[in-house]
Short mmCIF file of C-alpha atoms in Angstrom, two decimals:
data_model
loop_
_atom_site.label_atom_id
_atom_site.label_comp_id
_atom_site.label_asym_id
_atom_site.label_seq_id
_atom_site.Cartn_x
_atom_site.Cartn_y
_atom_site.Cartn_z
CA MET R 8 -11.40 -21.84 8.95
CA PRO R 9 -10.62 -18.49 9.25
CA ILE R 10 -8.04 -16.87 7.27
CA TYR R 11 -6.21 -13.73 8.81
CA THR R 12 -3.49 -11.46 6.38
CA CYS R 13 -1.54 -9.23 7.92
CA THR R 14 -0.20 -6.94 5.14
CA THR R 15 2.64 -4.55 5.97
CA ALA R 16 5.99 -2.65 4.17
CA GLU R 17 9.00 -5.08 4.39
CA SER R 18 11.07 -4.82 7.85
CA THR R 19 7.87 -3.86 10.22
CA LEU R 20 7.50 -6.26 12.02
CA ASP R 21 10.47 -8.84 13.03
CA ALA R 22 10.13 -12.45 13.53
CA ALA R 23 9.26 -12.72 17.13
CA THR R 24 6.68 -10.13 16.91
CA LYS R 25 4.88 -11.85 13.93
CA ALA R 26 4.93 -15.11 15.79
CA ALA R 27 3.63 -13.39 18.99
CA LEU R 28 0.77 -11.16 17.01
CA ALA R 29 -0.16 -14.52 15.14
CA ALA R 30 -0.48 -16.33 18.31
CA GLU R 31 -2.82 -13.44 19.79
CA ILE R 32 -4.98 -13.50 16.98
CA THR R 33 -5.24 -17.20 16.81
CA ARG R 34 -6.51 -16.85 20.80
CA ILE R 35 -8.82 -14.04 20.42
CA HIS R 36 -10.21 -15.95 17.11
CA SER R 37 -10.65 -19.20 18.68
CA ASP R 38 -12.16 -17.97 22.21
CA ILE R 39 -15.14 -15.42 20.23
CA ASN R 40 -16.11 -17.70 17.40
CA HIS R 41 -15.76 -21.08 19.02
CA VAL R 42 -13.23 -22.75 16.60
CA PRO R 43 -10.35 -24.84 17.98
CA SER R 44 -6.96 -23.01 17.23
CA THR R 45 -5.89 -25.79 15.37
CA TYR R 46 -7.84 -24.26 12.19
CA VAL R 47 -7.02 -20.50 12.39
CA ASN R 48 -4.40 -19.29 9.84
CA VAL R 49 -2.67 -16.15 9.43
CA VAL R 50 -0.44 -14.99 7.05
CA PHE R 51 2.17 -12.03 7.06
CA ASN R 52 2.37 -10.28 3.33
CA GLU R 53 4.86 -8.32 3.42
CA VAL R 54 5.88 -5.69 0.39
CA ALA R 55 8.41 -3.57 -0.79
CA ALA R 56 8.84 -0.10 1.08
CA ASP R 57 7.34 1.64 -1.91
CA ASN R 58 4.53 -0.77 -2.47
CA ILE R 59 2.11 0.67 -0.08
CA TYR R 60 0.62 3.58 -0.08
CA THR R 61 -1.93 5.50 2.54
CA ASP R 62 -3.21 9.18 1.38
CA ALA R 63 -0.98 8.82 -1.95
CA VAL R 64 2.64 8.56 -0.40
CA PRO R 65 4.46 5.65 0.50
CA ALA R 66 3.46 4.52 4.52
CA ARG R 67 3.84 1.72 6.82
CA PRO R 68 0.12 0.88 8.03
CA LEU R 69 -0.57 -2.28 8.82
CA LEU R 70 -3.76 -3.89 7.13
CA ILE R 71 -5.39 -6.85 8.84
CA THR R 72 -7.87 -8.58 6.86
CA GLY R 73 -9.88 -11.69 7.73
CA TRP R 74 -12.47 -13.91 6.57
CA VAL R 75 -15.36 -15.51 8.40
CA ARG R 76 -18.22 -17.80 7.91
CA ASP R 77 -21.38 -16.07 7.46
CA GLY R 78 -23.87 -16.21 10.67
CA HIS R 79 -22.15 -15.09 13.58
CA PRO R 80 -23.82 -12.60 15.74
CA GLU R 81 -22.77 -9.36 13.94
CA ALA R 82 -21.77 -8.00 17.42
CA GLU R 83 -19.23 -10.70 17.92
CA THR R 84 -17.67 -9.94 14.56
CA THR R 85 -17.39 -6.17 15.69
CA ARG R 86 -16.11 -7.30 19.02
CA LEU R 87 -13.32 -9.61 17.16
CA ALA R 88 -12.34 -6.62 14.81
CA MET R 89 -11.83 -4.37 18.29
CA GLU R 90 -9.66 -7.15 20.10
CA VAL R 91 -7.72 -8.02 17.03
CA ALA R 92 -7.20 -4.05 16.44
CA GLU R 93 -5.95 -3.49 20.08
CA ALA R 94 -3.56 -6.62 20.12
CA ALA R 95 -1.96 -5.61 17.08
CA THR R 96 -1.11 -2.07 18.81
CA GLN R 97 -0.21 -3.92 22.00
CA ILE R 98 1.85 -6.57 20.26
CA THR R 99 3.33 -4.12 17.29
CA GLY R 100 3.74 -0.70 19.04
CA ILE R 101 2.21 0.67 16.04
CA GLY R 102 -0.15 3.73 16.98
CA LYS R 103 -3.66 2.46 16.70
CA GLU R 104 -4.46 5.47 13.71
CA ARG R 105 -1.95 3.02 11.59
CA VAL R 106 -3.99 -0.43 12.08
CA LEU R 107 -6.94 -1.12 9.88
CA VAL R 108 -8.90 -4.21 10.59
CA VAL R 109 -11.38 -5.55 8.05
CA PHE R 110 -13.54 -8.46 8.43
CA GLU R 111 -15.43 -10.42 5.03
CA SER R 112 -17.93 -12.90 5.23
CA SER R 113 -19.38 -15.60 3.16
CA PRO R 114 -21.54 -18.48 3.50
CA ALA R 115 -19.95 -21.53 5.14
CA HIS R 116 -20.96 -23.55 2.27
CA TYR R 117 -18.68 -21.47 -0.06
CA ALA R 118 -15.76 -23.43 1.58
CA VAL R 119 -14.10 -26.48 1.88
CA GLU R 120 -11.63 -27.81 4.28
CA GLY R 121 -10.23 -31.30 5.26
CA GLY R 122 -12.38 -32.41 2.30
CA ARG R 123 -15.69 -31.26 3.55
CA VAL R 124 -17.93 -28.13 3.35
CA LEU R 125 -17.45 -26.03 6.66
CA PRO R 126 -20.13 -26.11 9.27
CA ALA R 127 -22.37 -23.20 9.68
CA PRO R 128 -21.56 -21.19 13.22
CA GLY R 129 -23.23 -22.92 15.68
CA GLU R 130 -22.86 -26.42 14.07
CA GLU R 131 -19.03 -27.12 14.52
CA ALA R 132 -19.10 -29.55 17.14
CA ALA R 133 -20.73 -32.23 15.02
CA TRP R 134 -18.46 -31.38 12.08
CA LEU R 135 -15.16 -31.57 14.38
CA ALA R 136 -16.34 -34.80 15.91
CA ALA R 137 -16.95 -36.34 12.51
CA ALA R 138 -13.67 -35.13 11.18
CA THR R 139 -11.86 -37.35 14.28
CA GLU R 140 -14.24 -40.49 13.62
CA MET A 11 -13.98 -12.61 -14.57
CA PRO A 12 -13.19 -14.52 -11.46
CA ILE A 13 -9.53 -14.42 -9.79
CA TYR A 14 -8.14 -17.24 -7.62
CA THR A 15 -5.24 -16.87 -5.07
CA CYS A 16 -3.17 -19.46 -3.67
CA THR A 17 -1.04 -18.79 -0.88
CA THR A 18 2.03 -20.88 0.45
CA ALA A 19 4.83 -21.15 2.24
CA GLU A 20 7.62 -20.52 -0.60
CA SER A 21 9.27 -23.35 -2.07
CA THR A 22 6.08 -25.16 -1.13
CA LEU A 23 5.07 -25.98 -4.91
CA ASP A 24 7.32 -26.43 -7.61
CA ALA A 25 6.83 -24.57 -11.22
CA ALA A 26 5.44 -27.34 -12.94
CA THR A 27 2.88 -27.75 -9.86
CA LYS A 28 1.82 -24.26 -9.93
CA ALA A 29 1.19 -24.38 -13.75
CA ALA A 30 -0.80 -27.88 -13.38
CA LEU A 31 -2.91 -26.45 -10.72
CA ALA A 32 -3.61 -23.24 -12.44
CA ALA A 33 -4.87 -25.28 -15.38
CA GLU A 34 -7.03 -27.15 -13.38
CA ILE A 35 -8.78 -24.31 -11.78
CA THR A 36 -9.15 -23.13 -14.87
CA ARG A 37 -10.72 -26.01 -16.40
CA ILE A 38 -12.82 -26.57 -13.19
CA HIS A 39 -14.19 -22.68 -12.80
CA SER A 40 -14.94 -22.53 -16.30
CA ASP A 41 -17.36 -25.76 -16.58
CA ILE A 42 -19.03 -25.28 -13.62
CA ASN A 43 -19.35 -21.15 -14.20
CA HIS A 44 -19.65 -20.99 -17.41
CA VAL A 45 -16.91 -18.43 -18.25
CA PRO A 46 -14.63 -18.77 -20.89
CA SER A 47 -11.11 -20.11 -19.78
CA THR A 48 -9.77 -16.69 -21.02
CA TYR A 49 -11.61 -14.74 -18.13
CA VAL A 50 -9.86 -17.04 -15.25
CA ASN A 51 -7.28 -15.65 -13.52
CA VAL A 52 -5.12 -17.29 -11.14
CA VAL A 53 -2.28 -16.13 -8.95
CA PHE A 54 0.27 -18.11 -6.69
CA ASN A 55 1.27 -15.82 -3.39
CA GLU A 56 4.18 -17.25 -1.86
CA VAL A 57 5.13 -16.08 1.46
CA ALA A 58 8.32 -16.66 3.61
CA ALA A 59 8.05 -19.65 5.74
CA ASP A 60 8.07 -17.78 8.79
CA ASN A 61 5.09 -15.92 7.46
CA ILE A 62 2.14 -18.25 7.37
CA TYR A 63 0.93 -19.75 10.69
CA THR A 64 -1.66 -22.66 11.35
CA ASP A 65 -2.57 -22.75 15.31
CA ALA A 66 -0.36 -20.10 15.99
CA VAL A 67 3.00 -21.76 14.46
CA PRO A 68 4.41 -21.75 11.08
CA ALA A 69 3.07 -23.93 8.92
CA ARG A 70 2.15 -25.12 5.43
CA PRO A 71 -1.29 -25.28 4.37
CA LEU A 72 -2.43 -24.45 0.79
CA LEU A 73 -4.91 -21.42 1.38
CA ILE A 74 -7.16 -20.67 -1.71
CA THR A 75 -9.35 -17.93 -1.93
CA GLY A 76 -11.55 -17.21 -5.04
CA TRP A 77 -13.66 -14.55 -5.93
CA VAL A 78 -16.85 -15.02 -7.87
CA ARG A 79 -19.72 -12.74 -8.78
CA ASP A 80 -23.09 -13.09 -6.60
CA GLY A 81 -25.86 -14.89 -8.35
CA HIS A 82 -24.72 -18.29 -9.35
CA PRO A 83 -26.70 -21.14 -7.54
CA GLU A 84 -25.40 -21.76 -4.15
CA ALA A 85 -24.80 -25.54 -4.67
CA GLU A 86 -22.76 -24.58 -7.73
CA THR A 87 -20.49 -22.69 -5.42
CA THR A 88 -20.26 -25.37 -3.36
CA ARG A 89 -19.54 -27.71 -5.83
CA LEU A 90 -16.70 -25.63 -7.52
CA ALA A 91 -15.22 -25.78 -4.13
CA MET A 92 -14.95 -29.11 -3.54
CA GLU A 93 -13.73 -30.05 -6.88
CA VAL A 94 -10.65 -27.05 -6.52
CA ALA A 95 -9.75 -28.68 -3.00
CA GLU A 96 -9.96 -32.07 -4.32
CA ALA A 97 -7.83 -31.07 -7.71
CA ALA A 98 -5.38 -29.26 -5.54
CA THR A 99 -4.93 -32.16 -3.20
CA GLN A 100 -4.41 -34.59 -6.12
CA ILE A 101 -1.93 -32.12 -7.97
CA THR A 102 -0.14 -31.10 -5.22
CA GLY A 103 0.44 -34.09 -2.79
CA ILE A 104 -0.71 -31.85 0.05
CA GLY A 105 -2.93 -33.87 2.21
CA LYS A 106 -6.72 -32.38 2.12
CA GLU A 107 -6.55 -31.52 5.63
CA ARG A 108 -4.07 -28.86 4.95
CA VAL A 109 -5.82 -27.44 2.05
CA LEU A 110 -8.74 -24.68 2.41
CA VAL A 111 -10.64 -23.47 -0.41
CA VAL A 112 -13.12 -20.22 0.27
CA PHE A 113 -15.21 -18.27 -2.37
CA GLU A 114 -16.20 -14.65 -1.64
CA SER A 115 -18.42 -12.72 -3.71
CA SER A 116 -20.07 -9.53 -5.06
CA PRO A 117 -22.30 -8.19 -7.32
CA ALA A 118 -21.17 -8.39 -11.00
CA HIS A 119 -21.90 -4.80 -11.29
CA TYR A 120 -19.27 -4.03 -8.63
CA ALA A 121 -16.72 -5.03 -11.12
CA VAL A 122 -15.15 -3.93 -14.64
CA GLU A 123 -13.21 -5.69 -17.10
CA GLY A 124 -12.21 -4.87 -20.76
CA GLY A 125 -13.79 -1.33 -19.91
CA ARG A 126 -17.04 -2.72 -19.22
CA VAL A 127 -19.35 -3.92 -16.01
CA LEU A 128 -19.42 -7.71 -15.56
CA PRO A 129 -22.33 -9.27 -16.56
CA ALA A 130 -24.77 -11.15 -14.14
CA PRO A 131 -24.57 -15.06 -14.19
CA GLY A 132 -26.65 -16.19 -16.97
CA GLU A 133 -25.85 -12.75 -19.09
CA GLU A 134 -22.67 -13.88 -20.24
CA ALA A 135 -23.67 -14.57 -23.81
CA ALA A 136 -24.62 -11.19 -25.09
CA TRP A 137 -21.78 -9.90 -22.68
CA LEU A 138 -19.40 -11.76 -24.24
CA ALA A 139 -20.63 -11.11 -28.01
CA ALA A 140 -20.19 -7.86 -27.22
CA ALA A 141 -16.61 -7.82 -26.55
CA THR A 142 -15.91 -8.93 -30.03
CA GLU A 143 -17.81 -6.92 -32.26
CA MET T 29 -10.99 2.85 5.59
CA PRO T 30 -10.80 1.55 2.04
CA ILE T 31 -7.79 -0.91 0.66
CA TYR T 32 -7.15 -1.34 -2.50
CA THR T 33 -4.63 -4.26 -3.80
CA CYS T 34 -3.24 -3.72 -7.36
CA THR T 35 -1.50 -7.54 -8.04
CA THR T 36 0.67 -8.08 -10.95
CA ALA T 37 4.20 -9.72 -12.28
CA GLU T 38 7.01 -8.24 -10.78
CA SER T 39 8.53 -5.54 -13.19
CA THR T 40 5.05 -4.96 -14.75
CA LEU T 41 4.67 -1.02 -13.37
CA ASP T 42 7.67 0.94 -12.36
CA ALA T 43 7.73 2.93 -9.27
CA ALA T 44 6.68 6.26 -10.96
CA THR T 45 3.71 4.27 -12.00
CA LYS T 46 2.63 2.57 -8.88
CA ALA T 47 2.98 6.00 -7.15
CA ALA T 48 0.64 7.55 -9.72
CA LEU T 49 -1.77 4.95 -9.81
CA ALA T 50 -2.02 4.91 -6.26
CA ALA T 51 -2.67 8.64 -6.03
CA GLU T 52 -5.11 8.19 -8.61
CA ILE T 53 -6.89 5.88 -6.89
CA THR T 54 -6.75 7.91 -3.87
CA ARG T 55 -8.55 10.87 -5.39
CA ILE T 56 -11.22 9.02 -7.48
CA HIS T 57 -11.92 6.86 -4.16
CA SER T 58 -11.66 10.07 -1.95
CA ASP T 59 -14.11 11.78 -4.33
CA ILE T 60 -16.94 9.20 -4.75
CA ASN T 61 -16.95 7.58 -1.57
CA HIS T 62 -17.12 10.72 0.48
CA VAL T 63 -13.50 9.59 2.71
CA PRO T 64 -10.58 11.73 3.22
CA SER T 65 -7.69 10.97 1.15
CA THR T 66 -5.81 10.00 4.04
CA TYR T 67 -7.80 7.19 5.06
CA VAL T 68 -7.34 5.49 1.57
CA ASN T 69 -4.49 2.44 1.36
CA VAL T 70 -3.39 0.96 -1.88
CA VAL T 71 -1.09 -2.26 -1.83
CA PHE T 72 1.00 -3.48 -4.88
CA ASN T 73 1.18 -6.91 -4.71
CA GLU T 74 4.21 -8.02 -7.12
CA VAL T 75 4.42 -11.89 -7.78
CA ALA T 76 7.42 -13.75 -9.64
CA ALA T 77 6.21 -13.78 -13.80
CA ASP T 78 5.31 -17.66 -13.44
CA ASN T 79 3.04 -17.15 -10.45
CA ILE T 80 -0.02 -15.09 -12.72
CA TYR T 81 -1.73 -16.99 -14.86
CA THR T 82 -4.93 -15.89 -17.20
CA ASP T 83 -6.09 -18.96 -19.43
CA ALA T 84 -3.89 -21.18 -17.87
CA VAL T 85 -0.79 -19.64 -18.92
CA PRO T 86 1.50 -17.01 -17.66
CA ALA T 87 -0.22 -13.80 -18.13
CA ARG T 88 0.30 -10.18 -16.91
CA PRO T 89 -3.05 -8.66 -15.96
CA LEU T 90 -3.50 -5.81 -13.77
CA LEU T 91 -5.78 -7.32 -11.22
CA ILE T 92 -7.09 -4.65 -8.83
CA THR T 93 -9.23 -5.47 -5.63
CA GLY T 94 -10.97 -3.06 -3.32
CA TRP T 95 -12.89 -3.11 -0.16
CA VAL T 96 -15.44 -1.26 0.77
CA ARG T 97 -17.84 -0.60 3.52
CA ASP T 98 -21.46 -1.78 2.66
CA GLY T 99 -24.23 0.76 2.18
CA HIS T 100 -23.02 2.96 -0.31
CA PRO T 101 -25.14 3.52 -3.46
CA GLU T 102 -24.66 0.56 -5.71
CA ALA T 103 -24.60 2.61 -8.57
CA GLU T 104 -21.62 4.60 -6.92
CA THR T 105 -19.52 1.44 -6.61
CA THR T 106 -20.09 0.68 -10.15
CA ARG T 107 -18.96 4.05 -10.88
CA LEU T 108 -15.68 3.77 -9.04
CA ALA T 109 -14.63 0.56 -10.65
CA MET T 110 -15.25 2.23 -13.99
CA GLU T 111 -13.52 5.09 -12.96
CA VAL T 112 -10.44 3.46 -11.15
CA ALA T 113 -10.44 0.95 -14.58
CA GLU T 114 -9.89 3.76 -16.81
CA ALA T 115 -7.57 5.28 -14.88
CA ALA T 116 -5.44 2.01 -14.53
CA THR T 117 -5.60 1.73 -18.11
CA GLN T 118 -4.42 5.37 -19.15
CA ILE T 119 -1.50 5.61 -16.22
CA THR T 120 -0.39 1.94 -16.74
CA GLY T 121 -1.00 1.72 -20.48
CA ILE T 122 -1.80 -1.73 -19.74
CA GLY T 123 -4.53 -2.47 -22.46
CA LYS T 124 -8.07 -2.30 -20.65
CA GLU T 125 -8.85 -6.06 -21.78
CA ARG T 126 -6.29 -6.88 -19.16
CA VAL T 127 -7.38 -4.49 -16.40
CA LEU T 128 -10.22 -6.27 -14.11
CA VAL T 129 -11.16 -4.12 -11.15
CA VAL T 130 -13.36 -6.22 -8.33
CA PHE T 131 -15.07 -4.50 -5.00
CA GLU T 132 -15.88 -6.65 -1.86
CA SER T 133 -17.82 -5.28 0.76
CA SER T 134 -18.91 -6.00 4.11
CA PRO T 135 -20.72 -3.76 7.08
CA ALA T 136 -18.70 -1.15 8.13
CA HIS T 137 -19.03 -2.30 11.80
CA TYR T 138 -17.31 -5.35 10.87
CA ALA T 139 -14.13 -2.93 10.44
CA VAL T 140 -12.08 -0.92 12.86
CA GLU T 141 -9.82 1.73 12.70
CA GLY T 142 -7.68 4.25 15.00
CA GLY T 143 -9.49 1.80 17.84
CA ARG T 144 -12.54 2.85 16.64
CA VAL T 145 -15.55 0.65 14.68
CA LEU T 146 -15.95 2.64 11.73
CA PRO T 147 -19.06 4.52 10.40
CA ALA T 148 -21.59 3.14 7.98
CA PRO T 149 -21.34 5.48 4.84
CA GLY T 150 -23.22 8.75 5.36
CA GLU T 151 -21.98 9.03 9.27
CA GLU T 152 -18.43 9.87 8.13
CA ALA T 153 -18.18 13.50 9.45
CA ALA T 154 -19.54 12.66 12.97
CA TRP T 155 -16.67 9.85 13.65
CA LEU T 156 -14.42 12.31 11.93
CA ALA T 157 -14.94 15.10 13.88
CA ALA T 158 -14.69 12.69 16.99
CA ALA T 159 -11.49 11.47 15.79
CA THR T 160 -10.12 15.17 16.68
CA GLU T 161 -11.33 15.43 19.62
#
């Protein structure tokens, strides 16, 4: 259901670090948003060093954007952002001042997976049960 | 007006498949959202095989995100997501369980094209007429 | 706080043009949205020439998407889109009919930077002051 995109300059993160960050984002998301880990997608978007700017100069931030379904308690989305940001700093060693985590959301019925419209938050159990029938 | 981004691991889709998927997304969008096909953008974002994870392991999903203007009937956006997902599976051969389509939206007046603020849904005709004056 | 992503076919923009566009987006954003330039991120996402379509054929648009916090006056976001689009055409020489600027937004408390939840628009001063304590 969710999609996380981690954008960095190329060579910022090695393969093991990317795998570890993907695993921890998946664990945190599954725990807080009650989604099986099998539905959590994490993409690393690595751009050339001169293709990423902060304050108008080439820079090396870690920009993490996530999409979630509308309807989760807002405080939970804040907690998700905090935990993902903390994990990102711990795993990558990138200082927290260079880590930005942003969530966007839209209605579950604006999304389709497995050929079916996604369930609203709280309705995952019936949706998941139907997936295995 | 709309932007579709199709994210995959590199080498998942060949050139002909990408062209065919772009064409079908364009056709579906133009039909359902009443936008001339000349305004439909489709981008393929291909990342290294170890840069895309599902369930914390490298995976090969097809993640399609689209942006639309607020104000379309919600049921139409659901239909758009369903038809795009079905077309993606038919054209690419990727199983529907690995295809995720997500729409996000924001107000038309948060967007500019051709130097002019985009029209709200339903007001396209006057906007398009002015473009050709 | 904000993230701008400029998507083009590769070789559309040279290094100097990208740097100039990043600088101007940063200046405009900082001015209109009252955010220090040190918090403005601009990413260039360059894809292969056959990975970007308009009207179902390979094309060379300049697609700029930006994320902002909810709560800015809507007219200011429209002005931001207009000024960014105008700057993009002036700096890159790409005709305005091929430049699309889209903003999406979500609550400030859906985002974390420097280990802290972002401030709502209007509350930046206290947040920034706390960052330097």
